[in-house]
Amino acid sequence: MRRKQQMWYVPQPLTPLMEWPDPELQEEGNKKESSWEVIREWFRATKCSPGSNFSSPLDGTIQPKRQDLRLLLGVLGCPLAPIPLVNDPIDRLHIKDIPMETSIANYIIQQYLASTGCLKQQKCAKTMYATGTVKMICCETEVSSGKNVKTLGTRSGENGCFVLWQMLPGKWSLDLVVGGNQVIAGSDGKIVWRHTSWLGTHAAKGPQRPLRRIIQGLDPKTTASLFTNAQCLGEKRLGEDDCFVLKVCADRAAVMERSEGSAEVIRHVLYGYFCQKSGLLVYLEDSHLTRLQTSENENVYWETTIGSSIGDYRDVDGVLIAHQGRSIATVFRFGELSQQHSRTRMEEVWTIDDVVYNVPGLSLDYFIPPADIVDNLHSP
């Protein structure tokens, strides 16, 4: 393996934000429910629990700590970016054909590609392999009912590791293990899928989108492609850094495709903060809002936000790759009529141990979806 050079850039710790939930809190082999039903039951259990240690598990067989970890993995394990990658390279766009905000964003992205060393590359790496470690800190839930606010849960961390494979265009495979729980996810360029022992295997709805871990400073060209049609919102200071803020969001048709049953996706927005001094991506923030109609015909909203500080850039084969980061996620539940709301906070600290480009022997066979996913897609 290639030896990496010493630290190139370290951003200051930043205040965070969040993304969307997808846990399943049932024992293996139990009847599968909609993940939104399970999330609702999880929050109901936290609200009704008399103590601060989640003393009332959902079904009497799953330990509270295990419930929290599964919710944590559902939110931070393998979230996706809000939009698909743009097929046309950024350098083919002409300034006269695009709005001023997008033109400025393209200039910022070009600076980002230059800062990471991608513009110097004679040949684009077609495959990548990365390993890393994570520490996930389980949930703290704040339940508010009018003037009364109650905090439930305790901070408890679990260590884990992951292996990530990528093949351009659009193919990736992730294997993540934390606290004895495993999440396997992947994409063959057409289908994005995920498997957990407590939720089973399912395909993501809507357009094919990249894995969020890949755009967190691990693959600068994929990140640049994601922000090709971004808007520049202006400048903002984060810690000691003055940053340009770029925004991309899923259009209405795309979010409607991702709706499921009584759960309707309202919006999904991603913001990228690029340091003016270094040109590097130092912070990602995305917000995902979903409306769920209950059996009492009340609309309940779930807003999930993930904020990720990104840093410790090091040279790998001439490209600067972020080797450390910290993500903080918040799941906020509120209703139109009720004064009650719940806010759950969770955290992940990640480190990249090794990155290798142009992996010998990596083929399309490594990215084939599970058979049951393919069978379901082709069944009448």
Coordinates of C-alpha atoms in Angstrom, one line a residue:
M1 CA 0.0 0.0 0.0
R2 CA 1.1 3.5 -0.7
R3 CA 2.4 5.7 2.2
K4 CA 0.4 8.9 2.6
Q5 CA 2.0 12.2 3.2
Q6 CA 1.6 14.2 6.4
M7 CA -1.5 16.4 7.3
W8 CA -2.1 19.1 4.7
Y9 CA -5.1 20.9 6.1
V10 CA -7.1 20.7 9.3
P11 CA -10.4 22.6 9.7
Q12 CA -11.8 23.9 13.0
P13 CA -14.7 22.0 14.6
L14 CA -17.9 23.2 13.2
T15 CA -21.5 23.4 14.4
P16 CA -23.5 20.6 12.7
L17 CA -26.9 19.7 11.1
M18 CA -28.6 16.4 9.8
E19 CA -30.4 13.8 7.3
W20 CA -33.1 11.1 7.2
P21 CA -34.0 8.1 9.4
D22 CA -34.5 4.5 8.3
P23 CA -34.2 2.1 11.3
E24 CA -36.0 -1.2 12.0
L25 CA -36.2 -2.0 15.7
Q26 CA -37.6 -5.5 15.5
E27 CA -36.0 -8.9 16.2
E28 CA -34.7 -10.9 13.3
G29 CA -37.4 -13.0 11.7
N30 CA -40.3 -10.9 12.9
K31 CA -42.9 -9.6 10.5
K32 CA -41.4 -6.7 8.5
E33 CA -43.2 -3.3 8.8
S34 CA -42.7 0.0 7.1
S35 CA -39.6 1.6 8.5
W36 CA -41.7 4.7 9.2
E37 CA -44.0 2.7 11.4
V38 CA -41.0 1.5 13.4
I39 CA -39.6 5.0 13.8
R40 CA -42.9 6.1 15.2
E41 CA -42.9 3.3 17.7
W42 CA -39.4 4.1 18.7
F43 CA -40.3 7.7 19.5
R44 CA -43.4 6.5 21.3
A45 CA -41.3 4.3 23.5
T46 CA -38.9 7.1 24.3
K47 CA -41.8 9.4 25.1
C48 CA -43.5 6.9 27.4
S49 CA -40.4 5.6 29.1
P50 CA -40.5 6.7 32.8
G51 CA -36.7 6.8 33.3
S52 CA -33.7 8.2 31.5
N53 CA -32.4 4.8 30.3
F54 CA -35.2 3.7 27.9
S55 CA -36.5 1.2 30.4
S56 CA -39.4 0.1 28.2
P57 CA -38.1 -1.8 25.1
L58 CA -40.4 -2.1 22.1
D59 CA -41.0 -5.8 22.2
G60 CA -39.3 -7.0 25.4
T61 CA -36.6 -8.8 23.6
I62 CA -34.4 -6.1 22.1
Q63 CA -32.1 -4.2 24.6
P64 CA -32.6 -0.4 24.6
K65 CA -28.9 0.2 23.7
R66 CA -29.4 -2.1 20.6
Q67 CA -32.5 -0.1 19.6
D68 CA -30.5 3.1 19.7
L69 CA -27.6 1.7 17.7
R70 CA -30.0 0.4 15.0
L71 CA -31.6 3.8 14.7
L72 CA -28.2 5.4 14.6
L73 CA -27.1 3.0 11.8
G74 CA -30.3 3.7 9.9
V75 CA -29.6 7.5 9.9
L76 CA -25.7 7.6 9.6
G77 CA -24.8 4.2 8.3
C78 CA -25.2 4.7 4.5
P79 CA -27.2 7.8 3.7
L80 CA -27.4 9.0 0.1
A81 CA -26.9 12.4 -1.5
P82 CA -30.1 14.2 -2.5
I83 CA -29.6 14.2 -6.3
P84 CA -28.0 12.0 -8.9
L85 CA -24.6 12.7 -10.4
V86 CA -24.5 14.9 -13.6
N87 CA -23.3 12.9 -16.6
D88 CA -21.8 15.9 -18.5
P89 CA -18.4 17.0 -17.2
I90 CA -18.3 20.4 -15.5
D91 CA -15.8 21.7 -18.1
R92 CA -18.3 21.3 -20.9
L93 CA -20.7 23.9 -19.5
H94 CA -20.6 27.4 -21.0
I95 CA -21.0 30.5 -18.8
K96 CA -23.5 32.1 -21.3
D97 CA -25.8 29.1 -21.0
I98 CA -26.3 29.1 -17.2
P99 CA -27.5 31.6 -14.5
M100 CA -24.9 33.7 -12.6
E101 CA -25.3 31.8 -9.3
T102 CA -24.5 28.5 -11.1
S103 CA -21.6 30.1 -13.1
I104 CA -20.0 31.3 -9.8
A105 CA -20.6 27.8 -8.3
N106 CA -18.8 26.2 -11.3
Y107 CA -15.8 28.5 -10.8
I108 CA -15.7 27.5 -7.1
I109 CA -15.9 23.8 -8.1
Q110 CA -13.0 24.3 -10.6
Q111 CA -10.9 25.8 -7.8
Y112 CA -11.9 22.8 -5.6
L113 CA -10.7 20.3 -8.3
A114 CA -7.5 22.3 -8.7
S115 CA -6.9 22.4 -4.9
T116 CA -7.3 18.6 -4.6
G117 CA -5.0 18.0 -7.5
C118 CA -7.6 16.4 -9.8
L119 CA -6.9 18.8 -12.7
K120 CA -3.3 17.6 -12.8
Q121 CA -4.3 14.0 -13.3
Q122 CA -3.6 12.7 -16.8
K123 CA -5.9 9.7 -16.3
C124 CA -9.0 9.4 -14.1
A125 CA -8.9 6.6 -11.6
K126 CA -11.7 4.1 -12.5
T127 CA -11.7 2.2 -9.3
M128 CA -11.1 2.9 -5.6
Y129 CA -10.8 0.9 -2.4
A130 CA -11.0 2.5 1.1
T131 CA -11.0 1.3 4.7
G132 CA -11.8 3.2 7.8
T133 CA -12.9 3.2 11.4
V134 CA -15.9 4.8 13.0
K135 CA -17.1 5.6 16.5
M136 CA -20.9 6.1 16.7
I137 CA -22.4 7.7 19.8
C138 CA -25.9 6.6 20.5
C139 CA -29.0 8.7 21.0
E140 CA -30.1 11.5 23.3
T141 CA -33.7 12.4 22.9
E142 CA -35.4 15.6 24.0
V143 CA -39.2 15.3 24.4
S144 CA -41.1 18.6 24.7
S145 CA -44.7 19.0 25.7
G146 CA -45.6 22.6 26.0
K147 CA -43.4 24.1 28.7
N148 CA -42.1 20.7 29.9
V149 CA -38.9 19.4 28.4
K150 CA -37.5 15.9 29.3
T151 CA -34.2 14.4 28.2
L152 CA -34.0 10.7 27.7
G153 CA -31.2 8.3 27.0
T154 CA -27.5 8.2 27.8
R155 CA -24.5 8.9 25.6
S156 CA -22.8 5.6 24.8
G157 CA -20.4 4.9 22.0
E158 CA -19.7 1.9 19.8
N159 CA -16.6 1.4 17.7
G160 CA -16.7 -0.1 14.2
C161 CA -15.1 -0.3 10.8
F162 CA -16.0 -0.2 7.1
V163 CA -14.7 -1.2 3.7
L164 CA -15.8 0.7 0.6
W165 CA -15.3 -0.2 -3.0
Q166 CA -16.0 2.1 -6.0
M167 CA -16.1 1.7 -9.8
L168 CA -16.9 4.6 -12.0
P169 CA -19.5 5.4 -13.1
G170 CA -22.0 5.0 -10.3
K171 CA -21.0 1.6 -8.8
W172 CA -20.0 1.2 -5.1
S173 CA -20.2 -1.3 -2.3
L174 CA -20.1 -0.6 1.4
D175 CA -19.7 -3.1 4.3
L176 CA -20.1 -1.4 7.7
V177 CA -19.9 -3.2 11.1
V178 CA -20.6 -1.3 14.4
G179 CA -21.2 -3.0 17.8
G180 CA -22.0 -6.4 16.3
N181 CA -24.5 -4.9 13.8
Q182 CA -23.8 -5.0 10.1
V183 CA -25.0 -2.8 7.3
I184 CA -24.3 -3.9 3.7
A185 CA -25.2 -1.5 0.8
G186 CA -24.3 -1.1 -2.8
S187 CA -25.1 0.2 -6.3
D188 CA -24.6 -1.4 -9.7
G189 CA -25.1 2.0 -11.4
K190 CA -28.8 1.4 -11.7
I191 CA -30.1 0.0 -8.4
V192 CA -29.2 1.3 -4.9
W193 CA -29.9 -1.3 -2.2
R194 CA -29.2 -1.9 1.5
H195 CA -29.3 -5.0 3.7
T196 CA -29.5 -5.3 7.5
S197 CA -30.4 -8.3 9.6
W198 CA -33.3 -6.4 11.3
L199 CA -34.8 -4.8 8.2
G200 CA -33.8 -7.2 5.4
T201 CA -33.0 -6.2 1.9
H202 CA -34.6 -3.4 0.0
A203 CA -33.9 -1.1 -2.9
A204 CA -33.9 2.7 -2.6
K205 CA -36.7 4.5 -4.5
G206 CA -36.2 7.3 -7.0
P207 CA -33.2 8.2 -9.1
Q208 CA -29.9 6.5 -8.5
R209 CA -27.9 8.7 -6.1
P210 CA -24.3 8.5 -4.8
L211 CA -23.3 7.4 -1.3
R212 CA -22.8 10.3 1.1
R213 CA -19.6 8.9 2.5
I214 CA -18.0 9.1 -1.0
I215 CA -18.7 12.9 -1.3
Q216 CA -17.3 13.6 2.2
G217 CA -13.9 14.4 0.8
L218 CA -13.1 10.9 -0.3
D219 CA -13.7 11.3 -4.1
P220 CA -13.3 14.9 -5.2
K221 CA -14.4 14.3 -8.8
T222 CA -17.7 12.7 -7.6
T223 CA -18.2 15.6 -5.3
A224 CA -17.6 18.1 -8.1
S225 CA -20.0 16.2 -10.3
L226 CA -22.7 16.4 -7.6
F227 CA -22.3 20.2 -7.4
T228 CA -22.2 20.8 -11.2
N229 CA -25.6 22.6 -11.2
A230 CA -25.3 24.1 -7.8
Q231 CA -26.2 27.6 -6.8
C232 CA -23.8 29.9 -4.9
L233 CA -25.6 31.3 -1.9
G234 CA -22.8 33.6 -0.9
E235 CA -20.2 33.5 1.9
K236 CA -20.3 32.3 5.5
R237 CA -17.6 32.1 8.2
L238 CA -17.2 28.7 9.9
G239 CA -14.7 28.6 12.8
E240 CA -11.6 30.3 11.4
D241 CA -12.6 29.7 7.7
D242 CA -14.3 32.0 5.3
C243 CA -16.3 29.7 3.0
F244 CA -18.4 29.9 -0.1
V245 CA -21.7 28.1 0.3
L246 CA -23.1 26.0 -2.6
K247 CA -26.6 24.5 -2.6
V248 CA -28.1 21.6 -4.6
C249 CA -31.6 20.2 -4.0
A250 CA -33.8 17.4 -5.4
D251 CA -36.5 18.6 -7.7
R252 CA -40.2 17.9 -6.9
A253 CA -40.6 15.0 -9.3
A254 CA -37.5 13.2 -7.8
V255 CA -38.6 13.5 -4.2
M256 CA -42.1 12.3 -5.1
E257 CA -40.6 9.1 -6.6
R258 CA -39.0 8.5 -3.2
S259 CA -42.3 8.7 -1.3
E260 CA -43.6 5.4 0.3
G261 CA -47.1 4.6 1.5
S262 CA -48.3 7.3 3.9
A263 CA -44.8 8.9 4.0
E264 CA -44.3 11.7 1.6
V265 CA -40.9 13.3 1.0
I266 CA -41.2 17.1 0.9
R267 CA -37.7 18.2 0.2
H268 CA -34.0 17.1 0.4
V269 CA -31.3 19.9 0.2
L270 CA -27.5 19.7 0.4
Y271 CA -25.1 22.5 1.2
G272 CA -21.4 22.4 0.6
Y273 CA -19.0 24.8 2.4
F274 CA -15.7 25.4 0.4
C275 CA -12.9 27.2 2.2
Q276 CA -11.9 30.4 0.4
K277 CA -8.3 30.1 1.4
S278 CA -7.6 26.4 0.6
G279 CA -10.4 25.7 -1.9
L280 CA -11.2 22.5 -0.1
L281 CA -14.6 21.2 1.0
V282 CA -14.7 21.6 4.8
Y283 CA -18.4 21.1 5.7
L284 CA -21.4 19.3 4.3
E285 CA -24.9 19.9 5.6
D286 CA -28.1 18.4 4.4
S287 CA -31.8 18.5 5.5
H288 CA -34.5 16.0 4.6
L289 CA -38.2 16.6 5.4
T290 CA -40.9 13.9 5.3
R291 CA -44.6 14.1 6.1
L292 CA -46.3 11.1 7.5
Q293 CA -50.1 10.8 7.9
T294 CA -51.2 8.9 11.0
S295 CA -54.2 6.7 11.4
E296 CA -56.0 9.7 13.1
N297 CA -55.4 11.7 9.9
E298 CA -52.9 14.0 11.6
N299 CA -49.8 15.1 9.7
V300 CA -46.6 14.4 11.5
Y301 CA -43.3 15.8 10.1
W302 CA -39.9 14.3 10.4
E303 CA -36.9 16.5 9.6
T304 CA -33.5 14.8 9.6
T305 CA -30.4 16.9 9.3
I306 CA -26.8 15.7 9.1
G307 CA -23.8 18.1 9.4
S308 CA -20.3 16.8 8.7
S309 CA -17.0 18.6 9.3
I310 CA -14.4 17.3 7.0
G311 CA -10.6 17.6 7.3
D312 CA -7.1 16.1 7.6
Y313 CA -6.5 16.2 3.9
R314 CA -3.6 14.1 2.8
D315 CA -2.0 13.3 -0.6
V316 CA -2.8 9.9 -2.1
D317 CA -1.3 9.4 -5.6
G318 CA -1.4 13.2 -6.2
V319 CA -4.9 13.8 -5.0
L320 CA -5.8 15.3 -1.6
I321 CA -8.3 13.1 0.3
A322 CA -10.0 13.9 3.6
H323 CA -9.0 11.4 6.2
Q324 CA -11.0 12.5 9.2
G325 CA -14.5 13.9 9.9
R326 CA -17.3 14.2 12.3
S327 CA -21.0 14.0 11.6
I328 CA -23.8 15.0 13.9
A329 CA -27.4 14.0 13.0
T330 CA -30.7 15.3 14.5
V331 CA -34.1 13.7 13.9
F332 CA -36.8 16.2 14.7
R333 CA -40.4 15.1 15.0
F334 CA -43.3 17.6 15.2
G335 CA -47.0 17.7 14.3
E336 CA -49.3 20.4 12.9
L337 CA -51.8 20.2 15.8
S338 CA -49.9 18.8 18.7
Q339 CA -47.6 20.9 20.9
Q340 CA -45.4 17.8 21.5
H341 CA -42.2 17.3 19.6
S342 CA -39.1 15.1 19.9
R343 CA -35.5 15.8 19.0
T344 CA -33.0 13.0 18.8
R345 CA -29.3 13.6 18.5
M346 CA -26.6 11.2 17.3
E347 CA -23.0 11.4 16.3
E348 CA -20.3 9.7 14.3
V349 CA -16.5 10.3 14.2
W350 CA -14.8 8.6 11.2
T351 CA -11.2 8.1 10.1
I352 CA -9.9 6.8 6.8
D353 CA -7.1 4.3 7.3
D354 CA -6.2 3.4 3.7
V355 CA -7.1 4.5 0.1
V356 CA -6.0 2.7 -3.1
Y357 CA -6.8 3.7 -6.6
N358 CA -7.1 1.5 -9.7
V359 CA -7.6 -1.7 -7.8
P360 CA -6.3 -4.7 -9.8
G361 CA -9.0 -7.4 -10.4
L362 CA -12.0 -5.3 -9.3
S363 CA -14.8 -6.2 -11.8
L364 CA -18.5 -5.6 -12.3
D365 CA -19.2 -8.8 -10.4
Y366 CA -18.4 -7.1 -7.1
F367 CA -21.4 -4.8 -7.5
I368 CA -24.2 -7.2 -8.4
P369 CA -27.4 -6.6 -6.3
P370 CA -28.8 -9.4 -4.2
A371 CA -31.0 -11.9 -6.0
D372 CA -34.2 -11.0 -4.2
I373 CA -33.8 -7.3 -5.2
V374 CA -33.5 -8.2 -8.9
D375 CA -36.4 -10.7 -8.6
N376 CA -38.7 -8.1 -7.0
L377 CA -37.9 -5.5 -9.7
H378 CA -38.7 -7.9 -12.5
S379 CA -41.8 -9.5 -10.8
P380 CA -45.2 -8.4 -12.2

